[in-house]
mmCIF file of C-alpha atoms in Angstrom:
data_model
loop_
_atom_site.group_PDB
_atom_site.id
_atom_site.type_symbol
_atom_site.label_atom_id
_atom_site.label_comp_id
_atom_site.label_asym_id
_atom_site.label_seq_id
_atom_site.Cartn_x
_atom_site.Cartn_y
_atom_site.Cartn_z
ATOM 1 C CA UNK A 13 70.801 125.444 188.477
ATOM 2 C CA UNK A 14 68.142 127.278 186.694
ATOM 3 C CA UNK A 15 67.146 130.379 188.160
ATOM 4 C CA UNK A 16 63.778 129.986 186.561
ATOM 5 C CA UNK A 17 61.620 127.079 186.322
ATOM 6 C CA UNK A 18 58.407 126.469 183.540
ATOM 7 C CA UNK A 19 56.492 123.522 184.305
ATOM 8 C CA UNK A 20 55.650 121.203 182.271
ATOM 9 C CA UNK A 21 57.889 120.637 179.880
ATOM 10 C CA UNK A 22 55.450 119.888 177.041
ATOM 11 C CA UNK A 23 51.382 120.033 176.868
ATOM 12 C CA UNK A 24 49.431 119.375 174.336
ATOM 13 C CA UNK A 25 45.361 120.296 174.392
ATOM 14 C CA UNK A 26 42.770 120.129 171.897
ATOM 15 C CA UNK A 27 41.804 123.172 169.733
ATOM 16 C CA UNK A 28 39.533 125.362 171.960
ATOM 17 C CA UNK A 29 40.465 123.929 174.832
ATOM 18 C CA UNK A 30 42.573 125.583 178.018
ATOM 19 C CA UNK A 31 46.267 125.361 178.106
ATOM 20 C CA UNK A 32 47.890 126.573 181.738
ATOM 21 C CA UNK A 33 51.526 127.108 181.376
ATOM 22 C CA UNK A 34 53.667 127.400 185.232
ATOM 23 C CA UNK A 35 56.605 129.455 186.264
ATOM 24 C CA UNK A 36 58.768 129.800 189.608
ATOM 25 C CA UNK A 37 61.541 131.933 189.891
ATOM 26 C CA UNK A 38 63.884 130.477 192.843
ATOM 27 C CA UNK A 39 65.719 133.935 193.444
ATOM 28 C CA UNK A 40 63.482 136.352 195.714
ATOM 29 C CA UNK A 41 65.424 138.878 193.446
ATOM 30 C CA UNK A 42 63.763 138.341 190.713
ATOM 31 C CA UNK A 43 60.079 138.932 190.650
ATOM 32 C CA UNK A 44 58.850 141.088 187.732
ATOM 33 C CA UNK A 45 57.607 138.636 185.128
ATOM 34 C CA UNK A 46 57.451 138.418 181.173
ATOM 35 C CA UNK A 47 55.544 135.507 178.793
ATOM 36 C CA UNK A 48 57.751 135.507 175.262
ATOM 37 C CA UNK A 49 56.732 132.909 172.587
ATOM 38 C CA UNK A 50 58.869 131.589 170.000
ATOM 39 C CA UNK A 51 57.097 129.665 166.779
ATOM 40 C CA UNK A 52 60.031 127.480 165.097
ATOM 41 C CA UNK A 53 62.610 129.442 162.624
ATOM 42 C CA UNK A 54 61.376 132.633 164.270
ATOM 43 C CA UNK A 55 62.758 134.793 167.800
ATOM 44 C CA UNK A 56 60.768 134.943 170.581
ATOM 45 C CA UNK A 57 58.120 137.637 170.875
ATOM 46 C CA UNK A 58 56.560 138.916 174.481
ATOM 47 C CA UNK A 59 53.491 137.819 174.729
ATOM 48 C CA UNK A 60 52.681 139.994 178.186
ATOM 49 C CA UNK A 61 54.255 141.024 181.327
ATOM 50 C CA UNK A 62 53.236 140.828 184.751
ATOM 51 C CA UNK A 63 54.871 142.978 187.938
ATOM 52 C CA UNK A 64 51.916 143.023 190.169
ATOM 53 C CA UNK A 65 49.927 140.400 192.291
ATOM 54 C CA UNK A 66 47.016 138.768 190.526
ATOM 55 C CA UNK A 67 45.258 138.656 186.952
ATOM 56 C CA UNK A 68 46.703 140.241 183.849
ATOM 57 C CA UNK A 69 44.431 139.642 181.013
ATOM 58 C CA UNK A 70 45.079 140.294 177.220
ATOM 59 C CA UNK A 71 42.505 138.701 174.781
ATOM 60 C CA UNK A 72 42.836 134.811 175.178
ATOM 61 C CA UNK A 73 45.609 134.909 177.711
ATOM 62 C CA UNK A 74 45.551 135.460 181.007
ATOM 63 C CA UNK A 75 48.724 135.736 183.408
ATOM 64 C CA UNK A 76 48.646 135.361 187.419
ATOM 65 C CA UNK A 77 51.235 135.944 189.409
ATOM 66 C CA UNK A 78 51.614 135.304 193.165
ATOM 67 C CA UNK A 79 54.633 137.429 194.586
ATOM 68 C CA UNK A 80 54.776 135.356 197.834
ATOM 69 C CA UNK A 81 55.717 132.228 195.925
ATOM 70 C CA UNK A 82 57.051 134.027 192.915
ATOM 71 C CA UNK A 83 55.217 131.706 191.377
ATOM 72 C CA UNK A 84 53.514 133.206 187.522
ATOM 73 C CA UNK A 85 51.363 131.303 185.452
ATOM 74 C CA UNK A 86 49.868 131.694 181.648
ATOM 75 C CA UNK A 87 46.315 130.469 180.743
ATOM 76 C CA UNK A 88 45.077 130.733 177.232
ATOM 77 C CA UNK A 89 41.339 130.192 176.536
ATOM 78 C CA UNK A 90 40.073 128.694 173.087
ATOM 79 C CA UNK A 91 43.692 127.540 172.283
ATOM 80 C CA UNK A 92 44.284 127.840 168.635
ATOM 81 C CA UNK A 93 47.014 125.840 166.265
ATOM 82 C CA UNK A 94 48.651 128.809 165.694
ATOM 83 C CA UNK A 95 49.552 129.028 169.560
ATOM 84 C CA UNK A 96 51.351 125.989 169.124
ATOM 85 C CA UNK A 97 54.943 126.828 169.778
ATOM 86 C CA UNK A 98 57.414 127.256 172.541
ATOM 87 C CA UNK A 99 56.854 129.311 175.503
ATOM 88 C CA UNK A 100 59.285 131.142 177.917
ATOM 89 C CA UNK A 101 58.916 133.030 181.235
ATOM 90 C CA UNK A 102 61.103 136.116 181.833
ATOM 91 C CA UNK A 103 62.082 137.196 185.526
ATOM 92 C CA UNK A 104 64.055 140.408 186.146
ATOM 93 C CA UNK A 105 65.223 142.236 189.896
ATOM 94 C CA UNK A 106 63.467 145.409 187.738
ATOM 95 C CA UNK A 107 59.991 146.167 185.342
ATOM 96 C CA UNK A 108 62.978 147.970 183.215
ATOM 97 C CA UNK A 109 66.458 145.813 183.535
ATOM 98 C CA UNK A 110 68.951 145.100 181.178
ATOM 99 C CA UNK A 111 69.362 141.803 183.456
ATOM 100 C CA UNK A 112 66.655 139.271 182.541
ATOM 101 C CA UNK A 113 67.082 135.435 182.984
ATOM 102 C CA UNK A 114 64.745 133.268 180.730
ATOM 103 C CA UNK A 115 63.105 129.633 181.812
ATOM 104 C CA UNK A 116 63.828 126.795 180.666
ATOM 105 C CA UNK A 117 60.340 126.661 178.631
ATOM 106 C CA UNK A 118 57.129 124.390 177.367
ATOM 107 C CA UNK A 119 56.546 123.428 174.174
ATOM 108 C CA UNK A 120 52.763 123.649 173.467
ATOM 109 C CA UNK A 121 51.065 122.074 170.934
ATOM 110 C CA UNK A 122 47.616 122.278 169.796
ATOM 111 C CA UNK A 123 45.965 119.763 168.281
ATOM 112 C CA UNK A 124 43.026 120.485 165.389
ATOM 113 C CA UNK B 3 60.021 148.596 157.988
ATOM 114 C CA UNK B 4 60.998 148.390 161.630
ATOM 115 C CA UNK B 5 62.235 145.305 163.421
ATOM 116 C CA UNK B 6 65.277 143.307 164.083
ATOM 117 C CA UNK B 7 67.074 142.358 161.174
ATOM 118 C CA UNK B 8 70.123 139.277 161.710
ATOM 119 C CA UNK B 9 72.618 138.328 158.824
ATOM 120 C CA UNK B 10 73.602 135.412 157.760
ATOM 121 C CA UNK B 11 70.385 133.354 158.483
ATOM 122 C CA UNK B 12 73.169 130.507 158.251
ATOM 123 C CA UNK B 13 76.922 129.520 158.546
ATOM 124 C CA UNK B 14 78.796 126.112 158.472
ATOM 125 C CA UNK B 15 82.595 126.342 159.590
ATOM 126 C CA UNK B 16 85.433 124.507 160.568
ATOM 127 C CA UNK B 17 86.774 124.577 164.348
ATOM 128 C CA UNK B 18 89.678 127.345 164.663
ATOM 129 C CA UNK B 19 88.112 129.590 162.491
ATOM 130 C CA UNK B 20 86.386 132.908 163.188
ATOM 131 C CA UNK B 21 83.169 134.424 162.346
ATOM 132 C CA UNK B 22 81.261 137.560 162.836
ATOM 133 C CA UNK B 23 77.588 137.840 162.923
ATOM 134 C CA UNK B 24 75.474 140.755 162.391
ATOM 135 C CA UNK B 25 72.943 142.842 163.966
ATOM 136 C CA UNK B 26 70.762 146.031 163.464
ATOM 137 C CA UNK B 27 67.154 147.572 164.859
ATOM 138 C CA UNK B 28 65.215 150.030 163.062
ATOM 139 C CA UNK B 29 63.316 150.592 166.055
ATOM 140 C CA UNK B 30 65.480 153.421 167.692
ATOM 141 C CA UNK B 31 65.997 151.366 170.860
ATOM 142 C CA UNK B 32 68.682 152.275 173.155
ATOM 143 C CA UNK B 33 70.113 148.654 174.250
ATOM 144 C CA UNK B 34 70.662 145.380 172.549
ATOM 145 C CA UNK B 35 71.236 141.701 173.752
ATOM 146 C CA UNK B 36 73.245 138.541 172.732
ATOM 147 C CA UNK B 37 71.913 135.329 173.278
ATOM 148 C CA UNK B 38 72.439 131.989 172.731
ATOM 149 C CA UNK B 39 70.087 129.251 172.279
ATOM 150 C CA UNK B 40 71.451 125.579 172.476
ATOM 151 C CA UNK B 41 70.117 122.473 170.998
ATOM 152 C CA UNK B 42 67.805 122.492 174.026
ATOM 153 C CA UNK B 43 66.163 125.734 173.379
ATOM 154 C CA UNK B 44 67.692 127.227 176.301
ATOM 155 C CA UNK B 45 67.464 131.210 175.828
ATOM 156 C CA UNK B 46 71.133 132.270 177.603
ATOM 157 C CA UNK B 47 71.998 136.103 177.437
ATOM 158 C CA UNK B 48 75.518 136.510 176.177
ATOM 159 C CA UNK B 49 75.542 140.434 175.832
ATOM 160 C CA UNK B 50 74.042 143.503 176.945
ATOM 161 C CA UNK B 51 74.849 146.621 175.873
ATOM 162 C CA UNK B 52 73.923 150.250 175.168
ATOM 163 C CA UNK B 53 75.634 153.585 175.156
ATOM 164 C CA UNK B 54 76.738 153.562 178.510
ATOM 165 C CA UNK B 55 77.192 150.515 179.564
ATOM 166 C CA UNK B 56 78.603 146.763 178.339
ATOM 167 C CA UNK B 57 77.516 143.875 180.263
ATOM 168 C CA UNK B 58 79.220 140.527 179.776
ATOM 169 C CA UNK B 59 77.779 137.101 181.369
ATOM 170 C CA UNK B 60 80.616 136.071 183.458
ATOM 171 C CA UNK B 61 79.873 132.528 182.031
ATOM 172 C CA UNK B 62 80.694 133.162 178.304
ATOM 173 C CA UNK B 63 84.209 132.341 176.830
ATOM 174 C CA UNK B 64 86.727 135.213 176.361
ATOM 175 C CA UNK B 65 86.653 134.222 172.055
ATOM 176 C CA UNK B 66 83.193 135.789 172.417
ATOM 177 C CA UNK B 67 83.299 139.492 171.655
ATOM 178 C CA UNK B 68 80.700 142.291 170.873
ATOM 179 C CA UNK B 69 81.005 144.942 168.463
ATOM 180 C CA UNK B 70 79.103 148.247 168.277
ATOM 181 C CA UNK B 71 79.291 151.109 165.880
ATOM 182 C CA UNK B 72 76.253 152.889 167.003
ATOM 183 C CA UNK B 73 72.987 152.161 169.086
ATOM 184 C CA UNK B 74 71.328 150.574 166.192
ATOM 185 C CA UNK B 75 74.214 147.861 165.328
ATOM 186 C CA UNK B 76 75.377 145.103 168.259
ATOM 187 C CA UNK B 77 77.622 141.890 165.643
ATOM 188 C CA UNK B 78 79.132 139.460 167.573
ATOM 189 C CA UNK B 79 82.412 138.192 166.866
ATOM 190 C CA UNK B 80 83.916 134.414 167.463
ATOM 191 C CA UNK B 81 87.387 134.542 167.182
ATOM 192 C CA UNK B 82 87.990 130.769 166.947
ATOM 193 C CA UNK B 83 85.292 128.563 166.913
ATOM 194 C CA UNK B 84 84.849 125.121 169.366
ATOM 195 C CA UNK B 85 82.284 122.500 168.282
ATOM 196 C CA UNK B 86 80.238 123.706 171.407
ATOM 197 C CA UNK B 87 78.988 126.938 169.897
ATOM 198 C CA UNK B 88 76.979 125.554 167.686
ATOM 199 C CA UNK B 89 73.772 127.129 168.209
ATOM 200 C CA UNK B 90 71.361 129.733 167.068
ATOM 201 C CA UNK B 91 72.537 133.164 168.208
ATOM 202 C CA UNK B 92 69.720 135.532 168.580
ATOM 203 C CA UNK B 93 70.101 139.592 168.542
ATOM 204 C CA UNK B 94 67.453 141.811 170.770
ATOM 205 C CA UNK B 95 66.738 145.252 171.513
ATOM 206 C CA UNK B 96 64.647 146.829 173.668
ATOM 207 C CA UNK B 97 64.054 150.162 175.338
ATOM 208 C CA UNK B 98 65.481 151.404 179.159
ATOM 209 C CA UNK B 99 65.332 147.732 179.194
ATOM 210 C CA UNK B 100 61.365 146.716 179.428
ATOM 211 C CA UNK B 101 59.886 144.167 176.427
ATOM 212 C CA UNK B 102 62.537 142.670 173.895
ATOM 213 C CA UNK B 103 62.597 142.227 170.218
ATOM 214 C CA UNK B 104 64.128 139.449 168.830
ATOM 215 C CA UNK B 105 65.796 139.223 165.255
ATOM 216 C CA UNK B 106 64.723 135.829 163.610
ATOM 217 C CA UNK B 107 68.814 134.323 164.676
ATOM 218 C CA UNK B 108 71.974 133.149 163.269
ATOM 219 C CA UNK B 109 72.142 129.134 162.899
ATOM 220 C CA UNK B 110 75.515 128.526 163.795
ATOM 221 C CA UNK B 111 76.999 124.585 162.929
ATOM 222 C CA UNK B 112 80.927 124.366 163.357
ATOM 223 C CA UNK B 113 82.358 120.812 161.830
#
């Protein structure tokens, strides 16, 4: 079973609109938290990390995390075509560990 | 230019044969990653290694072998190929282990 879960799958949202990507790590282990995004034909690329309770915000995106339910979410305002592409969540027991697990991802699109 | 630079972009092969895969980061990193990505886009870490330490994902298959010359180069070798590693294999680095680079992968199709 999948250590971490994204939720959902796939989303698709207009240009400008809000897209809310969801996270849950099921190992109490692992609870520092990274965003990645891959666009097709290209590796993934960290979009943020996360290691403490509440808000993170960089530009358009905005990451929450809720340590009690390990539980990490990504928001991006004014979504933009080039966001679409697929998204992963990182979880790791450390903020600096060679051991990181990867979810299983949601494939955003954004429509013009 | 520094990033993480993969070679071949491609490779087509027959099952039983074996194939090596390279890796190498300009970015003076200290540790560098394996993973595989199935036809699912499942992100699975093969590899991690740097100059102290190799760790293996008990999960992979014993044909599955790293290779290191220095900290900058991780290749990977398959010593004979199944239909089930088809996949894109994608090389990382990263520093005491906090955000990743990725090279852009290895397409890997095996007939």
């Amino acid at each position: 079973q999948q250590k971490v879960q994204q939720s959902p799958e796939s989303l698709s949202v207009p240009e400008g609109g809000m897209a809310s990507l969801n996270c849950t790590s099921s190992d109490r282990n692992f609870q520092y938290f990274w965003w990645y995004r891959q666009h097709s034909g290209e590796g993934p690329k960290a979009l943020m990390s996360i290691f403490s309770d509440g808000d993170k915000k960089e530009g358009r995106f905005t990451a929450h995390l809720n340590k009690a339910s390990l539980h990490v979410s990504l928001h991006i305002r004014d979504s933009q075509p080039s966001d679409s592409a697929l998204y992963f969540c990182a979880a790791s027991e450390h903020p600096n560990t060679n051991k990181v697990v990867f979810g299983t991802g949601t494939r955003l699109q954004v429509l013009p | 230019e520094t990033a993480v630079f993969q070679t071949p972009n491609y490779h087509v092969t027959q099952v039983g044969n074996e194939v090596s895969f390279n890796c190498k980061q300009t970015l003076g990193h200290d540790t560098m990653y394996w993973y595989k990505q199935d036809s699912k886009k499942l992100l699975k870490i093969m590899f991690s290694y740097n100059n102290k330490q190799l760790i293996v994902n008990e999960t992979v298959p014993r044909r599955f072998s790293p290779q290191s010359s220095d900290k900058a180069h991780l290749n990977l070798r398959i010593k004979s190929v199944e239909p089930e590693d088809s996949a894109v294999y994608l090389c990382a680095s990263s520093y005491r282990g906090y955000e990743q680079y990725f090279g852009p992968g290895t397409r890997l199709t095996v007939l």
